[in-house]
């Protein structure tokens, strides 16, 4: 085992094109650090519907240039197999460590495979790449990003020609092509031959951002904005200036791209503490709302003044607010969300007489809904311009929520007032999450197995009226690893995260509300139920 491990590491080292990872791996080989080598060579980073995502470092179980070149070569082989022998592949990247290298390697591999490659001019938001795929008529797009993962990670996201992310069976077919690559020496990587795009694509994207707003709508709401050390700032500021909103107050400490994300433990607006600097800025400047993007700016977080201080709205709350705003504007088309998002969207669509669809988790599914007009997911992802960007877009979502806040401001109201109205109209839909991060992935499998073998019959004293194992699929959904429990007045979905070592449980309770005066009691009841469901579910899952 020991000799075999060292031999495999040496073979990898001989092919590794990156001086940094070569040096790292050589050190481990010289030290005969079997434990660390085993951690990197116990398998390969699996290419799935989220593409690739993992920790930076040497070896097949890490993100590095050798792994990316193989992924790009597999994607190129797949595209050629599909008949796209000279199609265009457009490549974007964020400001993380190695992102620019991975983008350049991808362009070289595509060019070497006879495809045409075009790289965005600098680190830009993921939605700009998703837009570019459709705008340029590309056969595929690649975005190098790990979104809101920790600084040590990077990732590789693949879009096909319709501008949405890959879904099965494309992921398995690309993975098979990657697997078939014997040696990196077999992958041609010319030094040039691809195009570096100018700002034309970005200008076209910005021109479309205007289309999400109503002509002549109020544009008075004042915002504090944080880019969370990512790539959103310049594009968001340009979009806000075009729209005629007041210039956002920046959280200066987080405004510049920085791959080390020095002010946050995790660069995700949902994580505890991530919004502290933004809230401090808001206390100093008294804006109407706070807006945050995650590092690749495909997500949008919104915070509002609630009593004496500021609080983040849940993704489900923003999802409902944007839906209500679009309904109010008279839009037509299908509203869609994933199964882990609040059922309130379905109620809003039904009352407005609009079609509604529920999909598996992830924008790769939401974006594929026929006739989609608006889609959202509870993890702060909103698609408000599906014709332009078939993915979540934190820039256009920020514009739309600021337009809504402006309209309410003119009426002397706030986003919280509108949420109250929605609760009275449709019932108070309160959501929460039980999320467990693990070092050992087997703990997630154990919890799922335990719930399957000994399913709970009630949670928080509410009987479970329907228990579904989603690995079997349903009449509306393809199979996925998840469990869904329907209770009397509540719903729970349990699933392993597709992008992080987490078990995620999504909870929703619905409490009827007769009048605005009943809201405080309904909120107390909802909070108590959510707490009890969390407790009972954790016990049932053994977590």
Short mmCIF file of C-alpha atoms in Angstrom, two decimals:
data_model
loop_
_atom_site.label_atom_id
_atom_site.label_comp_id
_atom_site.label_asym_id
_atom_site.label_seq_id
_atom_site.Cartn_x
_atom_site.Cartn_y
_atom_site.Cartn_z
CA UNK A 1 0.00 0.00 0.00
CA UNK A 2 2.75 2.40 1.03
CA UNK A 3 4.87 1.70 -2.08
CA UNK A 4 1.84 1.88 -4.36
CA UNK A 5 0.83 5.24 -2.87
CA UNK A 6 4.32 6.71 -3.34
CA UNK A 7 4.43 5.36 -6.92
CA UNK A 8 1.06 6.96 -7.77
CA UNK A 9 2.15 10.26 -6.22
CA UNK A 10 5.38 10.22 -8.25
CA UNK A 11 3.46 9.48 -11.47
CA UNK A 12 1.16 12.42 -10.73
CA UNK A 13 4.14 14.64 -9.92
CA UNK A 14 5.73 13.84 -13.30
CA UNK A 15 2.66 15.25 -15.09
CA UNK A 16 1.75 18.18 -12.80
CA UNK A 17 2.11 21.45 -14.78
CA UNK A 18 2.01 23.73 -11.72
CA UNK A 19 5.22 24.63 -9.86
CA UNK A 20 3.31 25.32 -6.61
CA UNK A 21 1.56 21.94 -6.39
CA UNK A 22 4.68 20.12 -7.66
CA UNK A 23 6.67 21.57 -4.79
CA UNK A 24 3.91 20.68 -2.30
CA UNK A 25 3.67 17.09 -3.56
CA UNK A 26 7.45 16.60 -3.71
CA UNK A 27 7.65 17.62 -0.03
CA UNK A 28 5.01 15.04 0.92
CA UNK A 29 6.77 12.31 -1.09
CA UNK A 30 10.17 13.13 0.43
CA UNK A 31 8.68 13.07 3.93
CA UNK A 32 6.82 9.83 3.07
CA UNK A 33 3.75 11.47 4.65
CA UNK A 34 1.48 8.50 4.00
CA UNK A 35 -1.53 9.95 5.84
CA UNK A 36 -1.53 13.18 3.83
CA UNK A 37 -0.77 11.40 0.54
CA UNK A 38 -3.61 8.96 1.17
CA UNK A 39 -5.98 11.88 1.76
CA UNK A 40 -5.11 13.19 -1.71
CA UNK A 41 -4.84 9.91 -3.63
CA UNK A 42 -7.66 7.84 -2.11
CA UNK A 43 -9.79 8.62 -5.18
CA UNK A 44 -10.50 11.44 -7.59
CA UNK A 45 -12.55 14.61 -7.21
CA UNK A 46 -15.89 13.58 -8.70
CA UNK A 47 -17.38 15.60 -11.52
CA UNK A 48 -21.14 15.92 -10.92
CA UNK A 49 -24.03 18.30 -11.58
CA UNK A 50 -22.28 20.96 -9.50
CA UNK A 51 -19.18 20.42 -11.69
CA UNK A 52 -16.11 20.19 -9.46
CA UNK A 53 -15.53 21.77 -6.09
CA UNK A 54 -12.84 21.09 -3.54
CA UNK A 55 -9.83 22.22 -1.56
CA UNK A 56 -6.85 23.63 -3.47
CA UNK A 57 -3.74 21.44 -3.39
CA UNK A 58 -1.81 18.67 -5.14
CA UNK A 59 -3.30 15.32 -6.11
CA UNK A 60 -6.47 13.91 -7.71
CA UNK A 61 -8.68 14.66 -4.67
CA UNK A 62 -7.83 18.37 -4.70
CA UNK A 63 -8.53 21.30 -7.01
CA UNK A 64 -5.42 22.02 -9.09
CA UNK A 65 -4.32 22.64 -12.67
CA UNK A 66 -3.87 18.93 -13.44
CA UNK A 67 -7.44 18.15 -12.32
CA UNK A 68 -8.83 21.16 -14.21
CA UNK A 69 -6.99 20.25 -17.44
CA UNK A 70 -8.49 16.75 -17.26
CA UNK A 71 -11.96 18.21 -16.61
CA UNK A 72 -11.60 20.61 -19.55
CA UNK A 73 -10.38 17.80 -21.82
CA UNK A 74 -13.33 15.64 -20.78
CA UNK A 75 -15.76 18.49 -21.46
CA UNK A 76 -14.14 19.14 -24.87
CA UNK A 77 -14.44 15.43 -25.79
CA UNK A 78 -18.10 15.44 -24.70
CA UNK A 79 -18.86 18.56 -26.79
CA UNK A 80 -17.21 17.02 -29.86
CA UNK A 81 -19.16 13.81 -29.27
CA UNK A 82 -22.33 15.93 -29.29
CA UNK A 83 -21.38 17.26 -32.74
CA UNK A 84 -19.99 20.63 -31.61
CA UNK A 85 -16.64 20.18 -33.34
CA UNK A 86 -15.88 23.90 -33.72
CA UNK A 87 -18.36 25.45 -31.28
CA UNK A 88 -17.56 28.37 -28.99
CA UNK A 89 -16.84 27.78 -25.29
CA UNK A 90 -16.92 30.93 -23.15
CA UNK A 91 -14.98 30.96 -19.87
CA UNK A 92 -15.39 33.16 -16.80
CA UNK A 93 -13.64 33.19 -13.44
CA UNK A 94 -13.76 34.80 -10.01
CA UNK A 95 -10.95 36.30 -7.91
CA UNK A 96 -10.06 33.18 -5.88
CA UNK A 97 -6.60 31.66 -5.71
CA UNK A 98 -5.73 29.95 -9.04
CA UNK A 99 -9.00 30.97 -10.77
CA UNK A 100 -7.23 32.86 -13.58
CA UNK A 101 -4.85 29.90 -14.12
CA UNK A 102 -7.74 27.44 -14.31
CA UNK A 103 -9.55 29.69 -16.82
CA UNK A 104 -6.45 29.97 -19.01
CA UNK A 105 -5.87 26.20 -18.90
CA UNK A 106 -9.47 25.62 -19.95
CA UNK A 107 -9.10 28.01 -22.89
CA UNK A 108 -5.89 26.24 -23.98
CA UNK A 109 -7.50 22.79 -23.79
CA UNK A 110 -10.59 23.89 -25.77
CA UNK A 111 -8.37 25.49 -28.43
CA UNK A 112 -6.23 22.35 -28.61
CA UNK A 113 -9.36 20.25 -29.12
CA UNK A 114 -10.39 22.33 -32.15
CA UNK A 115 -13.11 24.27 -30.36
CA UNK A 116 -13.17 28.08 -30.19
CA UNK A 117 -12.57 29.59 -26.75
CA UNK A 118 -13.28 33.07 -25.39
CA UNK A 119 -12.34 34.23 -21.90
CA UNK A 120 -14.03 37.08 -20.04
CA UNK A 121 -11.68 40.08 -19.63
CA UNK A 122 -11.19 39.87 -15.84
CA UNK A 123 -12.81 38.35 -12.74
CA UNK A 124 -16.56 38.99 -13.10
CA UNK A 125 -19.80 37.75 -11.49
CA UNK A 126 -20.98 34.26 -12.42
CA UNK A 127 -24.24 35.66 -13.91
CA UNK A 128 -22.20 37.57 -16.51
CA UNK A 129 -20.78 34.24 -17.71
CA UNK A 130 -24.25 32.62 -17.69
CA UNK A 131 -25.49 35.58 -19.76
CA UNK A 132 -22.50 35.36 -22.14
CA UNK A 133 -23.27 31.72 -23.04
CA UNK A 134 -26.65 32.69 -24.52
CA UNK A 135 -25.58 36.12 -25.76
CA UNK A 136 -22.64 34.74 -27.77
CA UNK A 137 -24.42 31.58 -28.93
CA UNK A 138 -21.79 29.38 -27.23
CA UNK A 139 -22.13 25.59 -27.06
CA UNK A 140 -20.92 25.64 -23.44
CA UNK A 141 -19.66 27.89 -20.68
CA UNK A 142 -17.28 27.32 -17.79
CA UNK A 143 -17.16 29.41 -14.63
CA UNK A 144 -14.18 28.94 -12.31
CA UNK A 145 -15.58 29.68 -8.85
CA UNK A 146 -16.23 28.11 -5.47
CA UNK A 147 -19.02 30.63 -4.85
CA UNK A 148 -19.30 31.11 -1.07
CA UNK A 149 -17.04 28.23 0.03
CA UNK A 150 -14.05 28.83 2.37
CA UNK A 151 -10.91 30.54 0.96
CA UNK A 152 -9.00 27.28 0.57
CA UNK A 153 -11.53 25.97 -2.01
CA UNK A 154 -12.08 26.46 -5.70
CA UNK A 155 -14.50 25.00 -8.20
CA UNK A 156 -15.49 24.49 -11.81
CA UNK A 157 -19.07 25.01 -12.98
CA UNK A 158 -20.27 23.96 -16.45
CA UNK A 159 -23.14 25.44 -18.49
CA UNK A 160 -24.45 24.05 -21.75
CA UNK A 161 -25.62 26.04 -24.76
CA UNK A 162 -29.07 26.86 -23.36
CA UNK A 163 -27.25 28.88 -20.68
CA UNK A 164 -28.23 26.66 -17.75
CA UNK A 165 -26.00 24.40 -15.66
CA UNK A 166 -25.59 20.73 -16.55
CA UNK A 167 -28.02 18.07 -15.31
CA UNK A 168 -27.96 14.27 -15.69
CA UNK A 169 -27.08 12.49 -17.91
CA UNK A 170 -24.62 15.15 -19.22
CA UNK A 171 -22.66 15.13 -15.94
CA UNK A 172 -22.08 11.35 -16.07
CA UNK A 173 -21.17 11.50 -19.77
CA UNK A 174 -18.61 14.28 -19.14
CA UNK A 175 -17.27 12.37 -16.10
CA UNK A 176 -16.78 9.26 -18.30
CA UNK A 177 -14.79 11.33 -20.82
CA UNK A 178 -12.63 12.73 -17.99
CA UNK A 179 -12.05 9.19 -16.70
CA UNK A 180 -10.93 8.09 -20.18
CA UNK A 181 -7.99 10.52 -20.26
CA UNK A 182 -4.87 8.46 -19.70
CA UNK A 183 -2.16 11.10 -19.45
CA UNK A 184 -2.00 14.89 -19.41
CA UNK A 185 0.69 14.55 -22.10
CA UNK A 186 -2.15 13.41 -24.44
CA UNK A 187 -3.99 16.73 -23.99
CA UNK A 188 -2.84 19.41 -26.49
CA UNK A 189 -2.49 22.83 -24.80
CA UNK A 190 -1.35 25.49 -27.26
CA UNK A 191 0.10 28.74 -25.89
CA UNK A 192 -2.40 30.93 -27.76
CA UNK A 193 -5.31 30.84 -30.18
CA UNK A 194 -8.21 31.80 -27.92
CA UNK A 195 -9.90 35.18 -27.62
CA UNK A 196 -9.89 37.42 -24.58
CA UNK A 197 -13.18 39.29 -24.72
CA UNK A 198 -13.48 43.05 -24.31
CA UNK A 199 -16.20 44.74 -22.23
CA UNK A 200 -18.81 44.25 -24.97
CA UNK A 201 -20.39 41.26 -23.20
CA UNK A 202 -20.45 43.07 -19.85
CA UNK A 203 -22.03 46.13 -21.52
CA UNK A 204 -24.71 43.90 -23.09
CA UNK A 205 -25.37 42.29 -19.70
CA UNK A 206 -25.69 45.70 -18.03
CA UNK A 207 -28.04 46.90 -20.79
CA UNK A 208 -30.32 43.96 -19.95
CA UNK A 209 -30.33 44.72 -16.22
CA UNK A 210 -32.52 47.75 -16.97
CA UNK A 211 -35.19 45.40 -18.33
CA UNK A 212 -35.94 43.93 -14.90
CA UNK A 213 -37.26 47.29 -13.69
CA UNK A 214 -40.55 49.01 -14.54
CA UNK A 215 -40.07 52.10 -16.71
CA UNK A 216 -40.64 55.19 -14.57
CA UNK A 217 -40.74 53.30 -11.25
CA UNK A 218 -39.54 55.10 -8.11
CA UNK A 219 -35.77 54.73 -7.57
CA UNK A 220 -35.34 56.39 -4.18
CA UNK A 221 -34.34 53.61 -1.75
CA UNK A 222 -30.89 54.04 -0.20
CA UNK A 223 -28.69 50.98 0.27
CA UNK A 224 -25.59 49.79 2.07
CA UNK A 225 -23.76 47.20 -0.05
CA UNK A 226 -21.11 44.58 0.65
CA UNK A 227 -19.36 42.51 -2.02
CA UNK A 228 -18.07 40.08 0.67
CA UNK A 229 -14.50 40.36 -0.76
CA UNK A 230 -15.82 39.07 -4.08
CA UNK A 231 -16.27 40.30 -7.64
CA UNK A 232 -19.71 41.95 -7.43
CA UNK A 233 -18.92 45.57 -6.58
CA UNK A 234 -18.11 47.16 -9.94
CA UNK A 235 -20.93 45.44 -11.83
CA UNK A 236 -23.52 46.18 -9.14
CA UNK A 237 -22.47 49.84 -8.89
CA UNK A 238 -22.68 50.17 -12.69
CA UNK A 239 -26.15 48.58 -12.73
CA UNK A 240 -27.40 50.83 -9.91
CA UNK A 241 -26.00 53.93 -11.63
CA UNK A 242 -27.68 53.00 -14.94
CA UNK A 243 -30.98 52.46 -13.11
CA UNK A 244 -30.78 55.85 -11.40
CA UNK A 245 -30.76 54.57 -7.80
CA UNK A 246 -28.76 56.48 -5.18
CA UNK A 247 -25.17 55.19 -5.15
CA UNK A 248 -24.91 52.40 -2.56
CA UNK A 249 -22.81 53.03 0.55
CA UNK A 250 -20.00 50.48 0.37
CA UNK A 251 -18.70 48.34 3.22
CA UNK A 252 -15.13 49.45 2.53
CA UNK A 253 -13.42 46.57 4.38
CA UNK A 254 -15.14 44.02 2.09
CA UNK A 255 -15.33 46.00 -1.16
CA UNK A 256 -12.17 44.81 -2.94
CA UNK A 257 -11.76 41.26 -4.25
CA UNK A 258 -9.58 39.29 -1.82
CA UNK A 259 -9.18 35.50 -2.14
CA UNK A 260 -8.34 35.19 1.56
CA UNK A 261 -11.69 36.75 2.70
CA UNK A 262 -9.97 38.24 5.77
CA UNK A 263 -13.01 39.68 7.59
CA UNK A 264 -15.28 36.60 7.54
CA UNK A 265 -15.02 32.99 8.73
CA UNK A 266 -17.08 31.88 5.72
CA UNK A 267 -17.76 34.32 2.85
CA UNK A 268 -21.47 33.49 2.82
CA UNK A 269 -24.00 36.15 3.92
CA UNK A 270 -26.02 33.37 5.64
CA UNK A 271 -23.15 32.45 8.00
CA UNK A 272 -23.07 33.97 11.51
CA UNK A 273 -20.99 37.16 11.65
CA UNK A 274 -20.62 37.58 7.88
CA UNK A 275 -22.95 40.61 7.87
CA UNK A 276 -21.58 42.31 11.00
CA UNK A 277 -19.58 44.98 9.11
CA UNK A 278 -22.55 45.70 6.83
CA UNK A 279 -24.84 46.16 9.84
CA UNK A 280 -22.30 48.49 11.47
CA UNK A 281 -22.28 50.58 8.26
CA UNK A 282 -26.09 50.59 8.24
CA UNK A 283 -26.25 51.83 11.84
CA UNK A 284 -23.96 54.69 10.85
CA UNK A 285 -25.76 55.69 7.63
CA UNK A 286 -29.45 54.70 8.20
CA UNK A 287 -30.21 53.31 4.69
CA UNK A 288 -33.53 51.75 3.64
CA UNK A 289 -31.99 48.32 3.19
CA UNK A 290 -28.70 46.41 3.22
CA UNK A 291 -27.68 44.30 0.22
CA UNK A 292 -24.92 41.70 0.12
CA UNK A 293 -23.65 39.51 -2.69
CA UNK A 294 -21.69 36.32 -2.14
CA UNK A 295 -18.18 36.29 -3.65
CA UNK A 296 -19.25 35.37 -7.21
CA UNK A 297 -22.36 37.59 -6.96
CA UNK A 298 -24.91 35.03 -8.05
CA UNK A 299 -26.65 35.26 -4.66
CA UNK A 300 -28.25 38.29 -3.06
CA UNK A 301 -28.85 38.80 0.65
CA UNK A 302 -31.18 41.51 1.94
CA UNK A 303 -31.35 42.96 5.44
CA UNK A 304 -33.90 45.43 6.85
CA UNK A 305 -34.35 47.50 9.93
CA UNK A 306 -36.51 45.53 12.36
CA UNK A 307 -37.27 47.52 15.50
CA UNK A 308 -34.05 48.87 16.99
CA UNK A 309 -31.62 46.91 14.83
CA UNK A 310 -31.03 45.20 11.51
CA UNK A 311 -31.85 41.66 10.54
CA UNK A 312 -31.27 39.49 7.50
CA UNK A 313 -34.37 38.46 5.64
CA UNK A 314 -34.53 34.75 4.92
CA UNK A 315 -34.17 33.70 1.30
CA UNK A 316 -37.79 32.55 1.44
CA UNK A 317 -38.92 36.01 2.58
CA UNK A 318 -37.07 37.76 -0.26
CA UNK A 319 -38.37 35.09 -2.66
CA UNK A 320 -41.95 35.88 -1.67
CA UNK A 321 -41.41 39.67 -1.78
CA UNK A 322 -39.99 39.54 -5.32
CA UNK A 323 -42.85 37.29 -6.43
CA UNK A 324 -45.45 39.66 -4.95
CA UNK A 325 -43.72 42.61 -6.66
CA UNK A 326 -43.74 40.86 -10.05
CA UNK A 327 -47.40 39.85 -9.64
CA UNK A 328 -48.23 43.45 -8.75
CA UNK A 329 -46.50 44.54 -11.97
CA UNK A 330 -48.72 42.16 -13.95
CA UNK A 331 -46.09 39.72 -15.24
CA UNK A 332 -47.11 36.47 -16.92
CA UNK A 333 -45.29 33.13 -17.09
CA UNK A 334 -44.41 30.31 -14.73
CA UNK A 335 -43.17 30.81 -11.16
CA UNK A 336 -40.83 28.05 -9.98
CA UNK A 337 -38.84 27.05 -6.92
CA UNK A 338 -37.07 24.02 -5.50
CA UNK A 339 -38.66 21.57 -3.07
CA UNK A 340 -36.66 23.00 -0.15
CA UNK A 341 -38.08 26.51 -0.60
CA UNK A 342 -41.23 27.94 1.02
CA UNK A 343 -44.61 26.80 -0.28
CA UNK A 344 -45.73 30.46 -0.05
CA UNK A 345 -44.61 30.99 -3.67
CA UNK A 346 -47.19 28.42 -4.79
CA UNK A 347 -49.93 30.27 -2.90
CA UNK A 348 -48.94 33.62 -4.44
CA UNK A 349 -48.86 32.14 -7.95
CA UNK A 350 -52.18 30.33 -7.47
CA UNK A 351 -53.96 33.48 -6.28
CA UNK A 352 -52.54 35.39 -9.27
CA UNK A 353 -53.65 32.64 -11.67
CA UNK A 354 -50.05 31.92 -12.73
CA UNK A 355 -48.55 28.48 -13.46
CA UNK A 356 -46.30 27.13 -10.71
CA UNK A 357 -43.64 24.39 -10.72
CA UNK A 358 -41.59 22.68 -8.02
CA UNK A 359 -38.17 21.24 -8.93
CA UNK A 360 -35.25 19.44 -7.35
CA UNK A 361 -32.70 21.57 -5.47
CA UNK A 362 -30.47 23.78 -7.59
CA UNK A 363 -30.85 26.34 -10.33
CA UNK A 364 -29.84 23.75 -12.90
CA UNK A 365 -33.39 22.41 -12.44
CA UNK A 366 -35.26 25.69 -11.86
CA UNK A 367 -33.77 27.21 -15.04
CA UNK A 368 -35.16 24.37 -17.13
CA UNK A 369 -38.82 24.97 -16.22
CA UNK A 370 -40.82 25.64 -19.35
CA UNK A 371 -42.08 29.19 -19.71
CA UNK A 372 -40.14 30.30 -16.60
CA UNK A 373 -40.74 33.92 -15.63
CA UNK A 374 -39.39 33.89 -12.07
CA UNK A 375 -37.57 31.29 -10.03
CA UNK A 376 -35.96 31.31 -6.61
CA UNK A 377 -34.29 29.08 -4.06
CA UNK A 378 -34.14 29.60 -0.30
CA UNK A 379 -30.31 29.79 -0.36
CA UNK A 380 -30.51 33.45 -1.51
CA UNK A 381 -30.74 32.63 -5.23
CA UNK A 382 -33.18 34.50 -7.50
CA UNK A 383 -33.70 34.37 -11.26
CA UNK A 384 -35.63 37.50 -12.25
CA UNK A 385 -34.60 37.71 -15.94
CA UNK A 386 -34.62 34.12 -17.27
CA UNK A 387 -34.37 35.26 -20.89
CA UNK A 388 -31.04 36.95 -20.11
CA UNK A 389 -29.58 34.75 -17.37
CA UNK A 390 -30.79 31.16 -16.93
CA UNK A 391 -29.36 30.99 -13.45
CA UNK A 392 -29.48 32.84 -10.16
CA UNK A 393 -28.29 36.42 -10.46
CA UNK A 394 -27.43 38.54 -7.42
CA UNK A 395 -27.13 41.76 -9.43
CA UNK A 396 -30.58 41.84 -11.07
CA UNK A 397 -32.18 40.53 -7.85
CA UNK A 398 -30.60 43.46 -5.97
CA UNK A 399 -32.06 45.91 -8.51
CA UNK A 400 -35.54 44.41 -8.25
CA UNK A 401 -35.68 44.34 -4.44
CA UNK A 402 -34.42 47.96 -4.35
CA UNK A 403 -37.17 48.96 -6.80
CA UNK A 404 -39.74 47.29 -4.51
CA UNK A 405 -38.28 49.04 -1.44
CA UNK A 406 -38.46 52.36 -3.33
CA UNK A 407 -42.10 51.84 -4.23
CA UNK A 408 -43.00 50.96 -0.64
CA UNK A 409 -40.96 53.93 0.63
CA UNK A 410 -43.09 56.27 -1.51
CA UNK A 411 -46.15 54.77 0.25
CA UNK A 412 -44.56 55.22 3.70
CA UNK A 413 -44.18 51.43 4.04
CA UNK A 414 -41.37 48.89 4.25
CA UNK A 415 -40.57 45.36 3.09
CA UNK A 416 -41.66 44.09 6.52
CA UNK A 417 -45.11 45.68 6.05
CA UNK A 418 -45.50 43.79 2.76
CA UNK A 419 -44.42 40.53 4.44
CA UNK A 420 -47.16 41.11 7.04
CA UNK A 421 -49.73 41.59 4.26
CA UNK A 422 -48.62 38.32 2.61
CA UNK A 423 -48.95 36.46 5.95
CA UNK A 424 -52.52 37.72 6.40
CA UNK A 425 -53.41 36.87 2.80
CA UNK A 426 -51.86 33.39 2.67
CA UNK A 427 -51.01 32.32 6.24
CA UNK A 428 -47.72 32.90 8.06
CA UNK A 429 -45.14 30.72 6.28
CA UNK A 430 -42.14 30.46 8.63
CA UNK A 431 -39.03 28.58 7.56
CA UNK A 432 -35.82 27.49 9.27
CA UNK A 433 -32.90 25.15 8.69
CA UNK A 434 -31.11 22.53 10.71
CA UNK A 435 -27.68 22.33 9.07
CA UNK A 436 -24.89 20.09 10.35
CA UNK A 437 -21.33 20.46 9.00
CA UNK A 438 -19.24 17.29 9.35
CA UNK A 439 -15.59 16.34 9.00
CA UNK A 440 -16.53 12.69 8.40
CA UNK A 441 -18.96 12.25 5.47
CA UNK A 442 -20.07 8.83 6.75
CA UNK A 443 -22.01 10.65 9.50
CA UNK A 444 -24.33 12.07 6.82
CA UNK A 445 -24.92 8.62 5.30
CA UNK A 446 -25.57 7.21 8.80
CA UNK A 447 -28.18 9.89 9.55
CA UNK A 448 -29.97 9.30 6.21
CA UNK A 449 -29.94 5.51 6.79
CA UNK A 450 -31.28 5.92 10.32
CA UNK A 451 -34.18 8.08 9.10
CA UNK A 452 -34.98 5.55 6.36
CA UNK A 453 -34.86 2.53 8.68
CA UNK A 454 -36.69 4.18 11.60
CA UNK A 455 -38.76 6.99 10.10
CA UNK A 456 -40.33 9.37 12.64
CA UNK A 457 -44.13 9.22 12.93
CA UNK A 458 -44.47 12.70 14.41
CA UNK A 459 -42.43 15.87 14.96
CA UNK A 460 -43.28 18.57 17.52
CA UNK A 461 -46.43 16.62 18.32
CA UNK A 462 -47.66 17.00 14.72
CA UNK A 463 -48.43 13.68 13.01
CA UNK A 464 -46.53 12.96 9.78
CA UNK A 465 -49.28 12.46 7.22
CA UNK A 466 -46.96 11.57 4.33
CA UNK A 467 -43.40 10.28 4.23
CA UNK A 468 -41.55 10.23 0.88
CA UNK A 469 -38.13 8.77 0.03
CA UNK A 470 -37.08 10.96 -2.90
CA UNK A 471 -34.49 8.43 -4.13
CA UNK A 472 -37.48 6.74 -5.79
CA UNK A 473 -38.53 9.95 -7.54
CA UNK A 474 -42.15 11.16 -7.62
CA UNK A 475 -44.64 11.72 -10.43
CA UNK A 476 -43.23 15.26 -10.78
CA UNK A 477 -39.56 14.88 -9.68
CA UNK A 478 -36.63 12.76 -10.84
CA UNK A 479 -34.87 10.66 -8.14
CA UNK A 480 -32.58 12.46 -5.67
CA UNK A 481 -31.06 11.59 -2.31
CA UNK A 482 -33.58 13.13 0.07
CA UNK A 483 -36.53 12.56 2.39
CA UNK A 484 -39.69 14.66 2.55
CA UNK A 485 -42.18 14.63 5.41
CA UNK A 486 -45.58 16.29 5.15
CA UNK A 487 -47.13 17.14 8.51
CA UNK A 488 -50.38 18.76 9.51
CA UNK A 489 -49.37 22.42 8.96
CA UNK A 490 -45.67 21.78 8.36
CA UNK A 491 -43.14 20.30 5.95
CA UNK A 492 -39.62 18.92 6.36
CA UNK A 493 -37.04 18.01 3.69
CA UNK A 494 -33.75 16.29 4.61
CA UNK A 495 -30.86 16.00 2.14
CA UNK A 496 -27.06 15.91 1.94
CA UNK A 497 -25.61 19.15 0.49
CA UNK A 498 -24.36 18.84 -3.08
CA UNK A 499 -21.49 21.31 -2.61
CA UNK A 500 -20.40 21.17 1.05
CA UNK A 501 -19.89 18.47 3.74
CA UNK A 502 -23.26 19.22 5.33
CA UNK A 503 -26.52 17.49 6.14
CA UNK A 504 -29.32 19.98 5.53
CA UNK A 505 -32.85 19.85 6.91
CA UNK A 506 -35.34 22.41 5.62
CA UNK A 507 -38.33 23.15 7.86
CA UNK A 508 -41.52 25.07 7.16
CA UNK A 509 -44.59 25.68 9.28
CA UNK A 510 -47.76 27.42 8.14
CA UNK A 511 -49.89 29.18 10.77
CA UNK A 512 -53.26 30.66 9.68
CA UNK A 513 -53.63 34.40 10.36
CA UNK A 514 -57.05 36.08 10.38
CA UNK A 515 -55.94 39.70 10.78
CA UNK A 516 -52.83 41.83 11.28
CA UNK A 517 -53.49 41.91 15.02
CA UNK A 518 -53.03 38.10 15.14
CA UNK A 519 -49.49 38.24 13.69
CA UNK A 520 -47.50 38.42 16.99
CA UNK A 521 -49.25 35.32 18.37
CA UNK A 522 -48.81 33.49 15.03
CA UNK A 523 -45.08 34.29 15.03
CA UNK A 524 -44.67 32.96 18.57
CA UNK A 525 -46.54 29.78 17.63
CA UNK A 526 -44.43 29.33 14.47
CA UNK A 527 -41.14 29.85 16.33
CA UNK A 528 -42.14 27.32 19.02
CA UNK A 529 -43.10 24.74 16.39
CA UNK A 530 -39.86 25.21 14.43
CA UNK A 531 -37.78 24.81 17.60
CA UNK A 532 -39.62 21.62 18.54
CA UNK A 533 -39.39 20.17 15.01
CA UNK A 534 -35.63 20.85 14.97
CA UNK A 535 -35.19 19.12 18.31
CA UNK A 536 -37.24 16.04 17.39
CA UNK A 537 -35.67 15.75 13.93
CA UNK A 538 -32.12 15.93 15.34
CA UNK A 539 -33.02 13.14 17.77
CA UNK A 540 -34.56 10.99 15.02
CA UNK A 541 -31.51 11.46 12.77
CA UNK A 542 -29.02 10.95 15.58
CA UNK A 543 -27.20 14.22 14.85
#
